[in-house]
Amino acid sequence: MKKFNEWFHNILEEAEIIDSRYPIKGMSVWLPRGFQIRKNMLNALEDLLNEEHEEVLFPMLIPQSELAKEAIHVKGFEEEVYWVTKGGLRDLNEQLALRPTSETSMYPMFSLWVRSHMDLPIKVYQTVNTFRYETKHTRPLIRVREITTFNETHTVHATPEEAEEEVQKGIEIYKTLFDELGIPYTISKRPEWDKFPGSKYTMAFDMIMPDGKTLQIGTVHNLGTTFAKTFDITYEDENSEHQYAHQVCYGLSDRVIAALIAAHGDEKGLQLPPIVAPEQVIIIPIIFKENQDVVLNFTDKLESILKDAGIRTKQDKRDLRPGKKYYEWENRGVPIRIEVGPRDIENGNIVLNRRDTGDKEFIEYNEDTIVSIIKDTLDDITQKMQEKSTQWQKDKTYHVDKLENVGKTINKKGGIVTFNWCGNTECGKQIEEEFNIDILGTQPAEVEGNCLHCDNKANHKVLVSKTY
Ligand code: PR8
């Protein structure tokens, strides 16, 4: 796909995902179809989170004094905070921040909640809107100023080991979600200068977009005891001694929806993984005046059988040419289209079309087997979409062993380039500047030889790319 940006903007409009004409930069309106996709994505995510975490809801406004408490954190966000300074005509005694993220809204309350080790762990999440006055170029769903779908998980633990386990838990949850959505990803540990402000370290998921740049689609942060010290989150251990709690937080956003659109879309338009598709099956009755009743009796029955089995199904009875309907539903990304005409009914067939492969198949119609055929096909579509996008990310990841090939490869092919690196901040920043790229992070690997850039001993495999 050559002009990804143009394609992306068009598809958001054509497939009725969002309307980005709202008169504030970086803020858009979710349209009914987009909202449904968003809801289905959140359901899948919350199903995973609910196994061990509980949903909460904190206020959107944060007193300036709380936001300012954690110095490194506030430094990281100070340029991005929106402030509420007035209540009606009166100036407020204290300015209130629109949350850019919720550490400083939640943690003063955690401090009240945690008394003894019996109160731990706390594992909560919320799905809210957050506000960031982004100064980089804004793009719908990708870099917005009102993040409308901010799903953030916050946990508090007694020991560093439990916090480490939670980091792995967060990574597993995001892996499962992205696999279900067929979103490809690479996980790395962000460099020191790009970790979440106030964290010990950040693990990040990056997807290679169709234009070769990478998009950060989720992050898991080990906060250590930094925030516990600032907000006084302590517990009394078995020996009645006060200990600082260990914390973890992780989050993702509207970007996940951008990622799934980008990962699967094609010239025909949107292609939705079954788990988020508002309609998993669209039935198109092929109607001629003389046999309208026969066809509609059949398709109505089929629709109710599929719906009863929990398959999201819709029938398109509009008085339009079938070709026009096919085009429209393909554009909207519905995974399976079923066509039924009078001749098919006579022959005991229905026609099943797959959006992912474009395959068209005549299947023998039987009320007892149709549900399992459709369910199996939906599962197969999910798997094939996932395999295809994972392969794409793999094919666009290159290992180089000459410095000159770092820039050359990225400029020519895009994607992610990996090479041996010393791990030194100074050296890393020079690499970023020299090649006009970003260091995504490092991955654990047995590394032999020297740093490609400074020739000191290498001890990291580093990943670099052009980023969104
Ligand atoms: C945290 N605190 O905040 P994070 N537009 C769209 N998506 C965005 C934007 C934006 N302007 N900025 C960030 N994201 C932690 C973890 C609570 C939860 C997305 O972490 O600042 C990115 O995908 O890394 C990012 O990975 C995620 O939100 C979490 O934001």
mmCIF file with all atom_site columns, N, CA and C in Angstrom, residues 37-78:
data_model
loop_
_atom_site.group_PDB
_atom_site.id
_atom_site.type_symbol
_atom_site.label_atom_id
_atom_site.label_alt_id
_atom_site.label_comp_id
_atom_site.label_asym_id
_atom_site.label_entity_id
_atom_site.label_seq_id
_atom_site.pdbx_PDB_ins_code
_atom_site.Cartn_x
_atom_site.Cartn_y
_atom_site.Cartn_z
_atom_site.occupancy
_atom_site.B_iso_or_equiv
_atom_site.pdbx_formal_charge
_atom_site.auth_seq_id
_atom_site.auth_comp_id
_atom_site.auth_asym_id
_atom_site.auth_atom_id
_atom_site.pdbx_PDB_model_num
ATOM 1   N N  . ILE A 1 37 ? -16.997 -1.336  16.936 1.00 0.00 ? 37 ILE A N  1
ATOM 2   C CA . ILE A 1 37 ? -15.685 -2.007  16.839 1.00 0.00 ? 37 ILE A CA 1
ATOM 3   C C  . ILE A 1 37 ? -14.900 -1.756  18.127 1.00 0.00 ? 37 ILE A C  1
ATOM 4   N N  . ARG A 1 38 ? -14.931 -0.499  18.572 1.00 0.00 ? 38 ARG A N  1
ATOM 5   C CA . ARG A 1 38 ? -14.245 -0.093  19.804 1.00 0.00 ? 38 ARG A CA 1
ATOM 6   C C  . ARG A 1 38 ? -14.763 -0.909  21.002 1.00 0.00 ? 38 ARG A C  1
ATOM 7   N N  . LYS A 1 39 ? -16.088 -1.033  21.060 1.00 0.00 ? 39 LYS A N  1
ATOM 8   C CA . LYS A 1 39 ? -16.712 -1.757  22.160 1.00 0.00 ? 39 LYS A CA 1
ATOM 9   C C  . LYS A 1 39 ? -16.308 -3.236  22.140 1.00 0.00 ? 39 LYS A C  1
ATOM 10  N N  . ASN A 1 40 ? -16.308 -3.820  20.945 1.00 0.00 ? 40 ASN A N  1
ATOM 11  C CA . ASN A 1 40 ? -15.932 -5.230  20.838 1.00 0.00 ? 40 ASN A CA 1
ATOM 12  C C  . ASN A 1 40 ? -14.461 -5.437  21.220 1.00 0.00 ? 40 ASN A C  1
ATOM 13  N N  . MET A 1 41 ? -13.614 -4.489  20.838 1.00 0.00 ? 41 MET A N  1
ATOM 14  C CA . MET A 1 41 ? -12.190 -4.580  21.219 1.00 0.00 ? 41 MET A CA 1
ATOM 15  C C  . MET A 1 41 ? -12.072 -4.519  22.740 1.00 0.00 ? 41 MET A C  1
ATOM 16  N N  . LEU A 1 42 ? -12.794 -3.576  23.340 1.00 0.00 ? 42 LEU A N  1
ATOM 17  C CA . LEU A 1 42 ? -12.722 -3.425  24.804 1.00 0.00 ? 42 LEU A CA 1
ATOM 18  C C  . LEU A 1 42 ? -13.264 -4.651  25.527 1.00 0.00 ? 42 LEU A C  1
ATOM 19  N N  . ASN A 1 43 ? -14.343 -5.233  24.978 1.00 0.00 ? 43 ASN A N  1
ATOM 20  C CA . ASN A 1 43 ? -14.873 -6.453  25.589 1.00 0.00 ? 43 ASN A CA 1
ATOM 21  C C  . ASN A 1 43 ? -13.819 -7.551  25.625 1.00 0.00 ? 43 ASN A C  1
ATOM 22  N N  . ALA A 1 44 ? -13.098 -7.699  24.500 1.00 0.00 ? 44 ALA A N  1
ATOM 23  C CA . ALA A 1 44 ? -12.060 -8.740  24.421 1.00 0.00 ? 44 ALA A CA 1
ATOM 24  C C  . ALA A 1 44 ? -10.968 -8.447  25.452 1.00 0.00 ? 44 ALA A C  1
ATOM 25  N N  . LEU A 1 45 ? -10.572 -7.178  25.553 1.00 0.00 ? 45 LEU A N  1
ATOM 26  C CA . LEU A 1 45 ? -9.528  -6.800  26.507 1.00 0.00 ? 45 LEU A CA 1
ATOM 27  C C  . LEU A 1 45 ? -9.999  -6.998  27.948 1.00 0.00 ? 45 LEU A C  1
ATOM 28  N N  . GLU A 1 46 ? -11.212 -6.547  28.222 1.00 0.00 ? 46 GLU A N  1
ATOM 29  C CA . GLU A 1 46 ? -11.708 -6.621  29.605 1.00 0.00 ? 46 GLU A CA 1
ATOM 30  C C  . GLU A 1 46 ? -11.937 -8.064  30.041 1.00 0.00 ? 46 GLU A C  1
ATOM 31  N N  . ASP A 1 47 ? -12.316 -8.935  29.087 1.00 0.00 ? 47 ASP A N  1
ATOM 32  C CA . ASP A 1 47 ? -12.427 -10.364 29.420 1.00 0.00 ? 47 ASP A CA 1
ATOM 33  C C  . ASP A 1 47 ? -11.096 -10.878 29.961 1.00 0.00 ? 47 ASP A C  1
ATOM 34  N N  . LEU A 1 48 ? -10.011 -10.429 29.351 1.00 0.00 ? 48 LEU A N  1
ATOM 35  C CA . LEU A 1 48 ? -8.685  -10.888 29.787 1.00 0.00 ? 48 LEU A CA 1
ATOM 36  C C  . LEU A 1 48 ? -8.303  -10.260 31.126 1.00 0.00 ? 48 LEU A C  1
ATOM 37  N N  . LEU A 1 49 ? -8.566  -8.957  31.253 1.00 0.00 ? 49 LEU A N  1
ATOM 38  C CA . LEU A 1 49 ? -8.204  -8.266  32.502 1.00 0.00 ? 49 LEU A CA 1
ATOM 39  C C  . LEU A 1 49 ? -9.014  -8.775  33.691 1.00 0.00 ? 49 LEU A C  1
ATOM 40  N N  . ASN A 1 50 ? -10.302 -9.079  33.428 1.00 0.00 ? 50 ASN A N  1
ATOM 41  C CA . ASN A 1 50 ? -11.203 -9.434  34.531 1.00 0.00 ? 50 ASN A CA 1
ATOM 42  C C  . ASN A 1 50 ? -10.808 -10.714 35.267 1.00 0.00 ? 50 ASN A C  1
ATOM 43  N N  . GLU A 1 51 ? -9.945  -11.507 34.657 1.00 0.00 ? 51 GLU A N  1
ATOM 44  C CA . GLU A 1 51 ? -9.539  -12.738 35.343 1.00 0.00 ? 51 GLU A CA 1
ATOM 45  C C  . GLU A 1 51 ? -8.852  -12.429 36.672 1.00 0.00 ? 51 GLU A C  1
ATOM 46  N N  . GLU A 1 52 ? -8.097  -11.320 36.704 1.00 0.00 ? 52 GLU A N  1
ATOM 47  C CA . GLU A 1 52 ? -7.364  -11.020 37.954 1.00 0.00 ? 52 GLU A CA 1
ATOM 48  C C  . GLU A 1 52 ? -7.514  -9.584  38.426 1.00 0.00 ? 52 GLU A C  1
ATOM 49  N N  . HIS A 1 53 ? -8.166  -8.746  37.614 1.00 0.00 ? 53 HIS A N  1
ATOM 50  C CA . HIS A 1 53 ? -8.224  -7.322  37.945 1.00 0.00 ? 53 HIS A CA 1
ATOM 51  C C  . HIS A 1 53 ? -9.675  -6.873  38.062 1.00 0.00 ? 53 HIS A C  1
ATOM 52  N N  . GLU A 1 54 ? -9.872  -5.756  38.798 1.00 0.00 ? 54 GLU A N  1
ATOM 53  C CA . GLU A 1 54 ? -11.229 -5.240  38.966 1.00 0.00 ? 54 GLU A CA 1
ATOM 54  C C  . GLU A 1 54 ? -11.333 -3.852  38.354 1.00 0.00 ? 54 GLU A C  1
ATOM 55  N N  . GLU A 1 55 ? -12.525 -3.563  37.816 1.00 0.00 ? 55 GLU A N  1
ATOM 56  C CA . GLU A 1 55 ? -12.707 -2.273  37.154 1.00 0.00 ? 55 GLU A CA 1
ATOM 57  C C  . GLU A 1 55 ? -13.077 -1.192  38.174 1.00 0.00 ? 55 GLU A C  1
ATOM 58  N N  . VAL A 1 56 ? -12.494 -0.015  37.997 1.00 0.00 ? 56 VAL A N  1
ATOM 59  C CA . VAL A 1 56 ? -12.797 1.129   38.866 1.00 0.00 ? 56 VAL A CA 1
ATOM 60  C C  . VAL A 1 56 ? -13.013 2.371   37.992 1.00 0.00 ? 56 VAL A C  1
ATOM 61  N N  . LEU A 1 57 ? -13.377 3.464   38.614 1.00 0.00 ? 57 LEU A N  1
ATOM 62  C CA . LEU A 1 57 ? -13.504 4.716   37.867 1.00 0.00 ? 57 LEU A CA 1
ATOM 63  C C  . LEU A 1 57 ? -13.120 5.891   38.760 1.00 0.00 ? 57 LEU A C  1
ATOM 64  N N  . PHE A 1 58 ? -12.051 6.557   38.384 1.00 0.00 ? 58 PHE A N  1
ATOM 65  C CA . PHE A 1 58 ? -11.552 7.720   39.136 1.00 0.00 ? 58 PHE A CA 1
ATOM 66  C C  . PHE A 1 58 ? -11.959 9.010   38.425 1.00 0.00 ? 58 PHE A C  1
ATOM 67  N N  . PRO A 1 59 ? -11.996 10.135  39.178 1.00 0.00 ? 59 PRO A N  1
ATOM 68  C CA . PRO A 1 59 ? -12.332 11.423  38.564 1.00 0.00 ? 59 PRO A CA 1
ATOM 69  C C  . PRO A 1 59 ? -11.321 11.844  37.487 1.00 0.00 ? 59 PRO A C  1
ATOM 70  N N  . MET A 1 60 ? -11.800 12.700  36.596 1.00 0.00 ? 60 MET A N  1
ATOM 71  C CA . MET A 1 60 ? -10.981 13.143  35.474 1.00 0.00 ? 60 MET A CA 1
ATOM 72  C C  . MET A 1 60 ? -10.043 14.290  35.860 1.00 0.00 ? 60 MET A C  1
ATOM 73  N N  . LEU A 1 61 ? -10.404 15.015  36.933 1.00 0.00 ? 61 LEU A N  1
ATOM 74  C CA . LEU A 1 61 ? -9.604  16.182  37.309 1.00 0.00 ? 61 LEU A CA 1
ATOM 75  C C  . LEU A 1 61 ? -8.624  15.833  38.434 1.00 0.00 ? 61 LEU A C  1
ATOM 76  N N  . ILE A 1 62 ? -7.427  16.381  38.317 1.00 0.00 ? 62 ILE A N  1
ATOM 77  C CA . ILE A 1 62 ? -6.383  16.127  39.315 1.00 0.00 ? 62 ILE A CA 1
ATOM 78  C C  . ILE A 1 62 ? -5.904  17.473  39.864 1.00 0.00 ? 62 ILE A C  1
ATOM 79  N N  . PRO A 1 63 ? -5.886  17.627  41.211 1.00 0.00 ? 63 PRO A N  1
ATOM 80  C CA . PRO A 1 63 ? -5.382  18.887  41.766 1.00 0.00 ? 63 PRO A CA 1
ATOM 81  C C  . PRO A 1 63 ? -3.924  19.101  41.369 1.00 0.00 ? 63 PRO A C  1
ATOM 82  N N  . GLN A 1 64 ? -3.572  20.344  41.093 1.00 0.00 ? 64 GLN A N  1
ATOM 83  C CA . GLN A 1 64 ? -2.198  20.658  40.676 1.00 0.00 ? 64 GLN A CA 1
ATOM 84  C C  . GLN A 1 64 ? -1.174  20.124  41.685 1.00 0.00 ? 64 GLN A C  1
ATOM 85  N N  . SER A 1 65 ? -1.518  20.245  42.997 1.00 0.00 ? 65 SER A N  1
ATOM 86  C CA . SER A 1 65 ? -0.564  19.828  44.021 1.00 0.00 ? 65 SER A CA 1
ATOM 87  C C  . SER A 1 65 ? -0.239  18.331  43.929 1.00 0.00 ? 65 SER A C  1
ATOM 88  N N  . GLU A 1 66 ? -1.216  17.505  43.556 1.00 0.00 ? 66 GLU A N  1
ATOM 89  C CA . GLU A 1 66 ? -0.955  16.065  43.425 1.00 0.00 ? 66 GLU A CA 1
ATOM 90  C C  . GLU A 1 66 ? -0.148  15.783  42.169 1.00 0.00 ? 66 GLU A C  1
ATOM 91  N N  . LEU A 1 67 ? -0.535  16.429  41.069 1.00 0.00 ? 67 LEU A N  1
ATOM 92  C CA . LEU A 1 67 ? 0.172   16.184  39.804 1.00 0.00 ? 67 LEU A CA 1
ATOM 93  C C  . LEU A 1 67 ? 1.641   16.565  39.941 1.00 0.00 ? 67 LEU A C  1
ATOM 94  N N  . ALA A 1 68 ? 1.906   17.614  40.717 1.00 0.00 ? 68 ALA A N  1
ATOM 95  C CA . ALA A 1 68 ? 3.273   18.134  40.821 1.00 0.00 ? 68 ALA A CA 1
ATOM 96  C C  . ALA A 1 68 ? 4.150   17.332  41.778 1.00 0.00 ? 68 ALA A C  1
ATOM 97  N N  . LYS A 1 69 ? 3.544   16.424  42.542 1.00 0.00 ? 69 LYS A N  1
ATOM 98  C CA . LYS A 1 69 ? 4.296   15.747  43.609 1.00 0.00 ? 69 LYS A CA 1
ATOM 99  C C  . LYS A 1 69 ? 5.463   14.903  43.105 1.00 0.00 ? 69 LYS A C  1
ATOM 100 N N  . GLU A 1 70 ? 5.221   14.136  42.055 1.00 0.00 ? 70 GLU A N  1
ATOM 101 C CA . GLU A 1 70 ? 6.274   13.257  41.560 1.00 0.00 ? 70 GLU A CA 1
ATOM 102 C C  . GLU A 1 70 ? 7.052   14.043  40.484 1.00 0.00 ? 70 GLU A C  1
ATOM 103 N N  . ALA A 1 71 ? 8.256   14.505  40.870 1.00 0.00 ? 71 ALA A N  1
ATOM 104 C CA . ALA A 1 71 ? 8.983   15.472  40.037 1.00 0.00 ? 71 ALA A CA 1
ATOM 105 C C  . ALA A 1 71 ? 9.287   14.956  38.623 1.00 0.00 ? 71 ALA A C  1
ATOM 106 N N  . ILE A 1 72 ? 9.784   13.736  38.519 1.00 0.00 ? 72 ILE A N  1
ATOM 107 C CA . ILE A 1 72 ? 10.172  13.228  37.180 1.00 0.00 ? 72 ILE A CA 1
ATOM 108 C C  . ILE A 1 72 ? 8.923   13.032  36.333 1.00 0.00 ? 72 ILE A C  1
ATOM 109 N N  . HIS A 1 73 ? 7.887   12.514  36.976 1.00 0.00 ? 73 HIS A N  1
ATOM 110 C CA . HIS A 1 73 ? 6.637   12.256  36.265 1.00 0.00 ? 73 HIS A CA 1
ATOM 111 C C  . HIS A 1 73 ? 6.070   13.563  35.700 1.00 0.00 ? 73 HIS A C  1
ATOM 112 N N  . VAL A 1 74 ? 6.009   14.580  36.545 1.00 0.00 ? 74 VAL A N  1
ATOM 113 C CA . VAL A 1 74 ? 5.413   15.846  36.101 1.00 0.00 ? 74 VAL A CA 1
ATOM 114 C C  . VAL A 1 74 ? 6.275   16.495  35.018 1.00 0.00 ? 74 VAL A C  1
ATOM 115 N N  . LYS A 1 75 ? 7.578   16.328  35.110 1.00 0.00 ? 75 LYS A N  1
ATOM 116 C CA . LYS A 1 75 ? 8.477   16.876  34.086 1.00 0.00 ? 75 LYS A CA 1
ATOM 117 C C  . LYS A 1 75 ? 8.147   16.239  32.729 1.00 0.00 ? 75 LYS A C  1
ATOM 118 N N  . GLY A 1 76 ? 7.901   14.930  32.760 1.00 0.00 ? 76 GLY A N  1
ATOM 119 C CA . GLY A 1 76 ? 7.583   14.214  31.526 1.00 0.00 ? 76 GLY A CA 1
ATOM 120 C C  . GLY A 1 76 ? 6.285   14.675  30.895 1.00 0.00 ? 76 GLY A C  1
ATOM 121 N N  . PHE A 1 77 ? 5.365   15.173  31.699 1.00 0.00 ? 77 PHE A N  1
ATOM 122 C CA . PHE A 1 77 ? 4.045   15.513  31.161 1.00 0.00 ? 77 PHE A CA 1
ATOM 123 C C  . PHE A 1 77 ? 3.740   17.012  31.130 1.00 0.00 ? 77 PHE A C  1
ATOM 124 N N  . GLU A 1 78 ? 4.623   17.836  31.723 1.00 0.00 ? 78 GLU A N  1
ATOM 125 C CA . GLU A 1 78 ? 4.230   19.242  31.925 1.00 0.00 ? 78 GLU A CA 1
ATOM 126 C C  . GLU A 1 78 ? 3.826   19.974  30.642 1.00 0.00 ? 78 GLU A C  1
#
